[in-house]
Tab-separated table of C-alpha atoms in Angstrom:
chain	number	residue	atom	x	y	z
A	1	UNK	CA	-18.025	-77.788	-23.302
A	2	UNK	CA	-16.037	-76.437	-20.191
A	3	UNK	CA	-13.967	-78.863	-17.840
A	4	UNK	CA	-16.107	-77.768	-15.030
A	5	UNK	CA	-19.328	-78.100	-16.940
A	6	UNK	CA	-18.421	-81.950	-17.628
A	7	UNK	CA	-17.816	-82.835	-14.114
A	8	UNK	CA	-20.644	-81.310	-12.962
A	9	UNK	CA	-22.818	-83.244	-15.267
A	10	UNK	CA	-21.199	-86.219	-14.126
A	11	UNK	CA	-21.684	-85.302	-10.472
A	12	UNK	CA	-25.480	-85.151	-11.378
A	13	UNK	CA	-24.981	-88.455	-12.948
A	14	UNK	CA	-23.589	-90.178	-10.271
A	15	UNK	CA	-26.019	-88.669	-7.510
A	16	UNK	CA	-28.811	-89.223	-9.517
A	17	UNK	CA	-27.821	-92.873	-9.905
A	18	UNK	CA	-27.270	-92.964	-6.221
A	19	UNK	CA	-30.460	-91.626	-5.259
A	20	UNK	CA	-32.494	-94.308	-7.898
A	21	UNK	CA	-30.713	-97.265	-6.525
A	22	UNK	CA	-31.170	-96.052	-2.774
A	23	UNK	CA	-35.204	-95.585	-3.310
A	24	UNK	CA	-34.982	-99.017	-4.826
A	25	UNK	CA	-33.610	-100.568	-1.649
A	26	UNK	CA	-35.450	-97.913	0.924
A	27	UNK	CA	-38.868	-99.880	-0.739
A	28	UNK	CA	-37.107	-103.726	-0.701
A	29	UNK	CA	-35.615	-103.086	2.814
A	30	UNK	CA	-37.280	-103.935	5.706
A	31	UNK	CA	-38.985	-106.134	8.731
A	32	UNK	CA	-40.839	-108.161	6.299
A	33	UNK	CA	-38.752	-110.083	3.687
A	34	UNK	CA	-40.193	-109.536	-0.155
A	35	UNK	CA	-38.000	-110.495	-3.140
A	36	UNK	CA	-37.031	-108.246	-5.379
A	37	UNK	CA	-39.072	-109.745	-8.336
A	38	UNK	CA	-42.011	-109.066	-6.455
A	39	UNK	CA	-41.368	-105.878	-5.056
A	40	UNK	CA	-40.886	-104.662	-8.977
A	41	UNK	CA	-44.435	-106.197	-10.020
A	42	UNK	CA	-45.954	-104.520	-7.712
A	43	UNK	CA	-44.468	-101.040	-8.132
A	44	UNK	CA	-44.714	-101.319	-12.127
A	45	UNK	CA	-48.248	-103.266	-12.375
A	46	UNK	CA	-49.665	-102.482	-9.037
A	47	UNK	CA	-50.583	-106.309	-8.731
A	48	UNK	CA	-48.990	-109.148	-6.400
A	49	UNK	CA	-50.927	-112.663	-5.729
A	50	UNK	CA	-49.589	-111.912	-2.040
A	51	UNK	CA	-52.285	-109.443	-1.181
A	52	UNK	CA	-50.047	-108.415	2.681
A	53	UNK	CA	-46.781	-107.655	0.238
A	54	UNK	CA	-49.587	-105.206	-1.513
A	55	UNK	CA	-50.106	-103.605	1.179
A	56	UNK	CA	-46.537	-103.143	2.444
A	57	UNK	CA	-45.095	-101.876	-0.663
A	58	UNK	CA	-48.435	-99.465	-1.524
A	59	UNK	CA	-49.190	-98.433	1.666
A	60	UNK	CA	-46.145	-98.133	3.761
A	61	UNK	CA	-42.598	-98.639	1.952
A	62	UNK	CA	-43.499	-96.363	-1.229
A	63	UNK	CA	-45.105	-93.303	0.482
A	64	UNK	CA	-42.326	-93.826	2.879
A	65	UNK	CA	-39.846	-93.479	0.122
A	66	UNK	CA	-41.476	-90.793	-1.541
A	67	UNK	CA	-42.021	-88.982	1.823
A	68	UNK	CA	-38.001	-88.897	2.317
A	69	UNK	CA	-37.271	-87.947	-1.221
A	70	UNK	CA	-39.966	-84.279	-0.765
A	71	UNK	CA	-38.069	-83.940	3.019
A	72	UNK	CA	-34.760	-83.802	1.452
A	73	UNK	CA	-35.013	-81.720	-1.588
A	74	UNK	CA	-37.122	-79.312	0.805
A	75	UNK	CA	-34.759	-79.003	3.984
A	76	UNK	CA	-31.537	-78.690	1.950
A	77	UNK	CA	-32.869	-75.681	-0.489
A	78	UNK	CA	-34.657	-74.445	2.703
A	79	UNK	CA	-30.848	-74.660	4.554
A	80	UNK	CA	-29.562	-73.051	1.590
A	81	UNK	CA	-31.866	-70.396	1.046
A	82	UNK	CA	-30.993	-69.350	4.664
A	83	UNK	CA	-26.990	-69.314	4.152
A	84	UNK	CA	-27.325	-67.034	1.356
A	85	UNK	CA	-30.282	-64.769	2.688
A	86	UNK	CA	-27.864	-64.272	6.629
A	87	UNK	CA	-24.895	-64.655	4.244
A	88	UNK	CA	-23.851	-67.185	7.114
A	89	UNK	CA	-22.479	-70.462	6.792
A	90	UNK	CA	-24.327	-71.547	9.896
A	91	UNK	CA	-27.544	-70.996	8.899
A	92	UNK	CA	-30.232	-73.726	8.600
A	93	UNK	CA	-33.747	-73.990	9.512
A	94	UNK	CA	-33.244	-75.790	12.857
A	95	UNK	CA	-30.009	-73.254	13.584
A	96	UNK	CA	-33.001	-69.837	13.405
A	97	UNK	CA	-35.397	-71.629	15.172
A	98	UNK	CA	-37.399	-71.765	12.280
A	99	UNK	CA	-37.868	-75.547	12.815
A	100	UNK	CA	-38.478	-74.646	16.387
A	101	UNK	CA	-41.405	-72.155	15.015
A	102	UNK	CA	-43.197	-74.272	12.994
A	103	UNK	CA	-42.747	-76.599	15.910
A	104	UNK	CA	-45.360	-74.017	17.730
A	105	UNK	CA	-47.698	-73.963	15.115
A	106	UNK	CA	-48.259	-78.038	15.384
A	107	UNK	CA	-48.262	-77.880	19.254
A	108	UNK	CA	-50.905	-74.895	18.534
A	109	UNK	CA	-53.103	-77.793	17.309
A	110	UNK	CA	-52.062	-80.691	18.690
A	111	UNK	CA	-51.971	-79.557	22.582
A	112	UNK	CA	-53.986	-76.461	22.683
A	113	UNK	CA	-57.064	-78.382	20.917
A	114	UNK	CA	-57.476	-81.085	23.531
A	115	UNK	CA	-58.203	-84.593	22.524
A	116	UNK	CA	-60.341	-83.378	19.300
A	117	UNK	CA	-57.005	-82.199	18.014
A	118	UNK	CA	-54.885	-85.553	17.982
A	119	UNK	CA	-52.968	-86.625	15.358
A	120	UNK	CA	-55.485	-89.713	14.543
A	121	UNK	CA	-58.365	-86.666	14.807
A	122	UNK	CA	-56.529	-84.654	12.523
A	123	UNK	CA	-56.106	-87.640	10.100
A	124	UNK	CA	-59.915	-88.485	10.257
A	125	UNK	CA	-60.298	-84.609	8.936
A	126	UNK	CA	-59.284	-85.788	5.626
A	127	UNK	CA	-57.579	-83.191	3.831
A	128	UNK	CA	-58.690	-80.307	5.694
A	129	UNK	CA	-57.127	-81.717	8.586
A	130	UNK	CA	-54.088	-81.873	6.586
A	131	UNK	CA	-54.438	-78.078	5.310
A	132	UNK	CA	-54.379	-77.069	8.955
A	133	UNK	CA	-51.407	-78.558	10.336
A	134	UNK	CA	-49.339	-77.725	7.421
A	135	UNK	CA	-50.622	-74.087	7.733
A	136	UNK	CA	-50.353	-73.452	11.222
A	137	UNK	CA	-46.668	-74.781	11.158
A	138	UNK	CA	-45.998	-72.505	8.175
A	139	UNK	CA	-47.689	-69.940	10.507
A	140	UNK	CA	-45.273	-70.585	12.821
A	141	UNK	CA	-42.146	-70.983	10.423
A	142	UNK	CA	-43.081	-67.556	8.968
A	143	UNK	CA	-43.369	-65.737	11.997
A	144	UNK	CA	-39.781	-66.413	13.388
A	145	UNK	CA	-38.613	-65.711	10.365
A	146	UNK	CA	-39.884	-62.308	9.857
A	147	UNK	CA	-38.958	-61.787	13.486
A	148	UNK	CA	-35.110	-62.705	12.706
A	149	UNK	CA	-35.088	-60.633	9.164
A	150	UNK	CA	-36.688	-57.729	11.398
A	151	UNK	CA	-33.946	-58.003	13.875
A	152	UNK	CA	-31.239	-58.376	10.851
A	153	UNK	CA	-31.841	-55.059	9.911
A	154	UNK	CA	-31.141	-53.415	12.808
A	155	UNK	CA	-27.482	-56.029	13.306
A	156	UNK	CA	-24.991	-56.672	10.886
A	157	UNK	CA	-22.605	-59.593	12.608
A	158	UNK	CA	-23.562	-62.273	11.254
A	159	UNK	CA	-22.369	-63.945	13.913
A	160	UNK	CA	-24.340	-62.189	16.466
A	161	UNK	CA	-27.601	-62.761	14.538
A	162	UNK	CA	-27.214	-66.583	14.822
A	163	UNK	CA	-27.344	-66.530	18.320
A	164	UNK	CA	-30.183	-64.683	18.296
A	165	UNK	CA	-31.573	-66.656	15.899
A	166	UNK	CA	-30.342	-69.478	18.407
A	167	UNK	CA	-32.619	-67.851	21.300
A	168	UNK	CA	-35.511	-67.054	19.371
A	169	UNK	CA	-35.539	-71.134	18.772
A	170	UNK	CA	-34.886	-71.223	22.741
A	171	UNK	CA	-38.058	-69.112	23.688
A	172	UNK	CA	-39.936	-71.253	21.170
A	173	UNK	CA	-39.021	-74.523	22.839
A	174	UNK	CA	-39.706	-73.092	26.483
A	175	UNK	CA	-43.231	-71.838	25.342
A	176	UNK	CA	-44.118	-75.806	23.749
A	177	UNK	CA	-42.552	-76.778	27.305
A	178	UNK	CA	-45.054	-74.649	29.150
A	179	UNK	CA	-47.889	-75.740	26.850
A	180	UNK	CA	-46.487	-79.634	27.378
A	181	UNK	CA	-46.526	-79.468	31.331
A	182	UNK	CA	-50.275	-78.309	31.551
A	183	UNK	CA	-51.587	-80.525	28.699
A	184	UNK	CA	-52.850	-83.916	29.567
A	185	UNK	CA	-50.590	-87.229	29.395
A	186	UNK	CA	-52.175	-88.706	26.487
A	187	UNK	CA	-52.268	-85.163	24.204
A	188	UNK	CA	-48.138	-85.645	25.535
A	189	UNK	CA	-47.849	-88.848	24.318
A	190	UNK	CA	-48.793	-87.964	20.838
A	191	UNK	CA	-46.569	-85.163	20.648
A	192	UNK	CA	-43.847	-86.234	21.946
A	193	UNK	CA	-43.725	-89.277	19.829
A	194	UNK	CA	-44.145	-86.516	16.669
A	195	UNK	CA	-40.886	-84.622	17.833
A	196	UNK	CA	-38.565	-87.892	17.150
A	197	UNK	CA	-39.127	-87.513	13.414
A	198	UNK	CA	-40.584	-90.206	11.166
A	199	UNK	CA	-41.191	-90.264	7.444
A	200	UNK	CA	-43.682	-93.296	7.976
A	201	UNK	CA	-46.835	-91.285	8.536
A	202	UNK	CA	-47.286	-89.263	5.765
A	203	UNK	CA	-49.787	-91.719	3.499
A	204	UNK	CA	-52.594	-91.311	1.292
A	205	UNK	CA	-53.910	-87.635	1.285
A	206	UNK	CA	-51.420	-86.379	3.190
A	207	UNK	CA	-48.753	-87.239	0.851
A	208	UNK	CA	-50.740	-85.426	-1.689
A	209	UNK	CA	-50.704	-82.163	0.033
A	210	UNK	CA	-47.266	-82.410	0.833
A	211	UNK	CA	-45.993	-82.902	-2.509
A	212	UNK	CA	-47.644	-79.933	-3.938
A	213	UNK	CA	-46.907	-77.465	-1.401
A	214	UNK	CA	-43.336	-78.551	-1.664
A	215	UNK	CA	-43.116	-78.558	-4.945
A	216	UNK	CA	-44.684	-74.582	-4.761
A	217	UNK	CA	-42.265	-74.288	-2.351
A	218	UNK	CA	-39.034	-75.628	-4.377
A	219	UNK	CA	-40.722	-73.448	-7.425
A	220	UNK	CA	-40.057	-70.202	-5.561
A	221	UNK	CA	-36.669	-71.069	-4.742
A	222	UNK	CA	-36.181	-72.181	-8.307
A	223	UNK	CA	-37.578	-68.824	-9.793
A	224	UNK	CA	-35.374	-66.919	-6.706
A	225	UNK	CA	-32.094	-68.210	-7.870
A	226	UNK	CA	-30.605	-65.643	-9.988
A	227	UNK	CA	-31.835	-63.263	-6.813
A	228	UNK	CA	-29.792	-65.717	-4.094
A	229	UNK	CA	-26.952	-65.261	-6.812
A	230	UNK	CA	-26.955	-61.730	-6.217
A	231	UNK	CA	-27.655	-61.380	-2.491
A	232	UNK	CA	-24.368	-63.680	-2.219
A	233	UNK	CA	-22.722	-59.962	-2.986
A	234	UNK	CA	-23.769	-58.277	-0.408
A	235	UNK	CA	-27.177	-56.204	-0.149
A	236	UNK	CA	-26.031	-52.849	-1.082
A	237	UNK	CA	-24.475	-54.576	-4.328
A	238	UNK	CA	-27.832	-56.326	-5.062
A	239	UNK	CA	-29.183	-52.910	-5.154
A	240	UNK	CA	-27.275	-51.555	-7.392
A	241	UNK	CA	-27.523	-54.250	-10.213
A	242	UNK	CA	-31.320	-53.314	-9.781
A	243	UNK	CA	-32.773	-56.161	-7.615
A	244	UNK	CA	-35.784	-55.279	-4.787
A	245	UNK	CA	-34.343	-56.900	-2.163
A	246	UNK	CA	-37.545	-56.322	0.009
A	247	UNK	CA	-39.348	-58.063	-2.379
A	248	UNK	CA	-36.810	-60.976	-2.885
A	249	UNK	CA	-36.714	-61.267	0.847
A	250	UNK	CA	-40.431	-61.851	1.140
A	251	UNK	CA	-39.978	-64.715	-1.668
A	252	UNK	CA	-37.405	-66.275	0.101
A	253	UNK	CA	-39.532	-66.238	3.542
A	254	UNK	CA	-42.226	-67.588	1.880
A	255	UNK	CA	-40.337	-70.587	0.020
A	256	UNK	CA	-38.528	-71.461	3.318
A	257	UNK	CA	-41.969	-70.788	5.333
A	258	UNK	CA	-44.085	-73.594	3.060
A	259	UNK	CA	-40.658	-76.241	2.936
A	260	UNK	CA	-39.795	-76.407	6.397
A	261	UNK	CA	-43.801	-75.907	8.015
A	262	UNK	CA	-45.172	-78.296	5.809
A	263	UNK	CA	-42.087	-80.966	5.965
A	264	UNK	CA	-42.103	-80.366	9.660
A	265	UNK	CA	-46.048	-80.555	10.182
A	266	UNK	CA	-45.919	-84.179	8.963
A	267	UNK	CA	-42.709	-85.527	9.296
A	268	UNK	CA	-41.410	-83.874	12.916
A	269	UNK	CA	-38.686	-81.645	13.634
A	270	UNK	CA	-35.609	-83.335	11.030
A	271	UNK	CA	-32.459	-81.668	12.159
A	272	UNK	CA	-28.474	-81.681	10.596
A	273	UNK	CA	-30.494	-82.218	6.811
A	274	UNK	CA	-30.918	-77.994	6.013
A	275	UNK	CA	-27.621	-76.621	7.390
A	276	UNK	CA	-24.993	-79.805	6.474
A	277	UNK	CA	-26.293	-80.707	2.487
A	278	UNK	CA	-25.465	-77.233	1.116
A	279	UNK	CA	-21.618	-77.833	2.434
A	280	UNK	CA	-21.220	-81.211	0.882
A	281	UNK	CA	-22.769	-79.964	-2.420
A	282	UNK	CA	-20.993	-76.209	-2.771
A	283	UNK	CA	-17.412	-78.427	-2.947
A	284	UNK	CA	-18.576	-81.420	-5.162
A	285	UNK	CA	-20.057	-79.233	-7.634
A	286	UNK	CA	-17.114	-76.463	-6.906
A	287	UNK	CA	-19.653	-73.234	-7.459
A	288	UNK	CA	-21.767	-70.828	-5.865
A	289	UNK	CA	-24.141	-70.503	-8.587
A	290	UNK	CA	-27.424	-71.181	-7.293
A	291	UNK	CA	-28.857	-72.425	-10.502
A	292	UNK	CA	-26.694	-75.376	-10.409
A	293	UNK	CA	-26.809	-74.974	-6.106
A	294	UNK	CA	-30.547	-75.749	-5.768
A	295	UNK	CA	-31.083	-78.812	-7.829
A	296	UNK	CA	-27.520	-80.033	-6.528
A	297	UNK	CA	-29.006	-79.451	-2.966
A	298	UNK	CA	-31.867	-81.151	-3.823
A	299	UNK	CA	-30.390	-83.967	-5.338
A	300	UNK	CA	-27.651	-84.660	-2.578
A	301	UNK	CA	-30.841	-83.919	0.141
A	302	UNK	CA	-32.494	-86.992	-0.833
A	303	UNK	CA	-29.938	-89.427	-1.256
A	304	UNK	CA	-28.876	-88.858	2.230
A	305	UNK	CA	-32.291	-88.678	3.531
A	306	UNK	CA	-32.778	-91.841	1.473
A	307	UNK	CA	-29.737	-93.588	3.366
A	308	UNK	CA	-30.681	-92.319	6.820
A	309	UNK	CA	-34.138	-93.782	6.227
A	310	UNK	CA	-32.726	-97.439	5.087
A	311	UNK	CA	-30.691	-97.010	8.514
A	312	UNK	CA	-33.277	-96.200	10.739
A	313	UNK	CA	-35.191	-99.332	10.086
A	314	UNK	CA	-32.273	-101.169	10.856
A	315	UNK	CA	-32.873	-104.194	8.077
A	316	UNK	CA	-33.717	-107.318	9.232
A	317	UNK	CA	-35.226	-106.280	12.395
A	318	UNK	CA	-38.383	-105.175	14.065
A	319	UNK	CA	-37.150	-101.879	15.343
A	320	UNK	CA	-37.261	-98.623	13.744
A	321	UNK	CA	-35.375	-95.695	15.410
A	322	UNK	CA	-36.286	-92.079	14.985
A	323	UNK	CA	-35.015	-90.404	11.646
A	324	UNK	CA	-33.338	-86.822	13.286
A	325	UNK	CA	-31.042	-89.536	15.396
A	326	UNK	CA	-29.829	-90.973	12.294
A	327	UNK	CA	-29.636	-87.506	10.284
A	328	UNK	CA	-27.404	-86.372	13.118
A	329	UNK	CA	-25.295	-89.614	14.433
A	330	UNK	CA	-24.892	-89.791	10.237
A	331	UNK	CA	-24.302	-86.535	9.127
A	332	UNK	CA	-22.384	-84.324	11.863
A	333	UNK	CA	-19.046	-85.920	11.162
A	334	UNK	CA	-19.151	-85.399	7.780
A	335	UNK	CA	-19.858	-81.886	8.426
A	336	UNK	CA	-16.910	-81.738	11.066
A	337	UNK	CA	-14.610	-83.245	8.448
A	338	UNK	CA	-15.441	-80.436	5.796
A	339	UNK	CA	-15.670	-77.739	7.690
A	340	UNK	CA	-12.174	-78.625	9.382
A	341	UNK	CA	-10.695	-79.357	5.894
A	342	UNK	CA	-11.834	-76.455	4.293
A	343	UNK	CA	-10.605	-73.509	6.388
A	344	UNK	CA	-12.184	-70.717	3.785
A	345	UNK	CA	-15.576	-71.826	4.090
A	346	UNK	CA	-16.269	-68.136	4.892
A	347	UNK	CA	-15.191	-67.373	1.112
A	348	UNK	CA	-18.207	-69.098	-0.438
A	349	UNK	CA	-20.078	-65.941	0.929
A	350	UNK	CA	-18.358	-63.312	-0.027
């Protein structure tokens, strides 16, 4: 047993520790008071004598929870999927306007289908309702993504391809702004309370659907990691060790399609989460080997998300502020500290 292997299994350790003891207090934290005796009854037995603390912890605090866990593990492989694929570290899904596109496929539905097409209409479509969103924003993940890997092939700065990337997500957000200025105020209301981000509607059905399509979506990247190992190399290399990189490229679209549309259809645009996480877990885990990367990603992913959560409710009060202003007020820093400490960041990509 390696040195390195041992400290990365402790690094699991620890963050998986982390992550258990933050879902614990994500579900006990709150406006409402419940002790913790309680709060473990009813998460173990499903029964409390208190039938409003049943409700809280069912119906609100544990989908809640469970909703943040999915978000992270799906933005940070999505984030990291990206870095490799542009071989950029300033790639993310909200960096290519790939957040911004599946942005575009919700307002599809939300503004373009008048007040049948509100988010409490949607809901009342049960699970087809649910289908819909989730696949238009995929839709509209997808087809900004193709659009940037079509443009890739024809540019090879990496540098240049992230502002372009960068403007495609600028066209995006000045077609919604069109489509917000002629829709009516209420349609407005609706959607502009979805862009602040919030892990607190995703209950009952909907949490269904989102768990398996990211978990399908985390698969792919899972099954794609021995390709992301080899695209880290350089395309031409990749070739020559035998991989179809068309093929792999397609995989990866499709992975980062279904975990940032579907995460975004429900949850709102959730920024700093896919481009920061892959930077904090590349130096605590001190490799670029994507089969430890991805379930590192995931792991560190959700016990930030987890923390920003607990934050944004802001314990003991009534007031809940919007998740992406926590995920960036939190997260940027950290970020700016790394990035300035570690001057080769460049070298994890070559």
């Amino acid at each position: 047993m390696t040195h390195a292997g041992d400290s990365r299994r402790w690094m699991f350790g620890l963050l998986g520790v982390l992550a258990v003891a933050l879902f614990c207090l994500d579900i006990m934290l709150g406006s409402v008071a419940i002790p913790f005796k309680e709060v473990f009854r009813i998460v173990t037995t499903g029964e409390s004598e208190n039938r409003a603390w049943l409700f809280i912890i069912e119906k609100i605090r544990l989908p809640k929870a469970l909703t943040a866990v999915l978000a992270g593990c799906g933005l940070s492989v999505s984030g990291l999927q990206m870095q490799t694929l542009f071989r950029n570290p300033l790639a993310g899904p909200s960096e290519l306007g790939i957040t911004a596109g599946a942005g575009l496929g919700v307002a599809a539905v939300m503004l373009a289908g008048g007040s049948s097409a509100s988010m409490y209409a949607i809901s009342q479509l049960g699970i087809s309702g649910s289908w819909l969103i989730i696949g238009m924003a995929s839709l509209g993940s997808g087809l900004v993504l193709s659009l940037i890997l079509l443009i890739a092939g024809r540019v090879r700065d990496n540098v240049i391809l992230l502002i372009v990337g960068v403007m495609i997500g600028t066209i995006t957000l000045s077609i919604i702004s069109i489509w917000q200025y002629f829709s009516q105020p209420e349609q407005l209301q609706e959607y502009i309370m979805w862009t602040f981000g919030s892990l607190g509607g995703v209950t009952g059905y909907h949490l269904y659907v989102l768990s398996g399509v990211v978990t399908a979506g985390l698969m792919l990247a899972f099954a794609s990691s021995k390709s992301l190992n080899a695209l880290l190399l350089g395309e031409n290399y990749a070739r020559s060790m035998g991989l179809t990189v068309g093929r792999t490229r397609l995989v990866i679209m499709l992975s980062t399609s279904l975990l940032t549309g579907s995460i975004t259809a429900f949850c709102g645009p959730i920024g700093f989460v896919g481009i920061a996480i892959p930077h904090i877990a590349r130096p605590l885990f001190k490799t670029s080997n994507h089969r430890v990367l991805i379930p590192a990603t995931c792991l560190a992913g959700t016990v930030l998300l987890l923390l920003c959560d607990i934050i944004a409710q802001l314990p003991g009060s009534q007031t809940v502020i919007p998740i992406n202003v926590v995920t960036s007020l939190l997260g940027a820093p950290v970020v700016i500290w790394i990035i300035i400490r570690r001057n080769n960041i460049r070298s994890a990509f070559s």
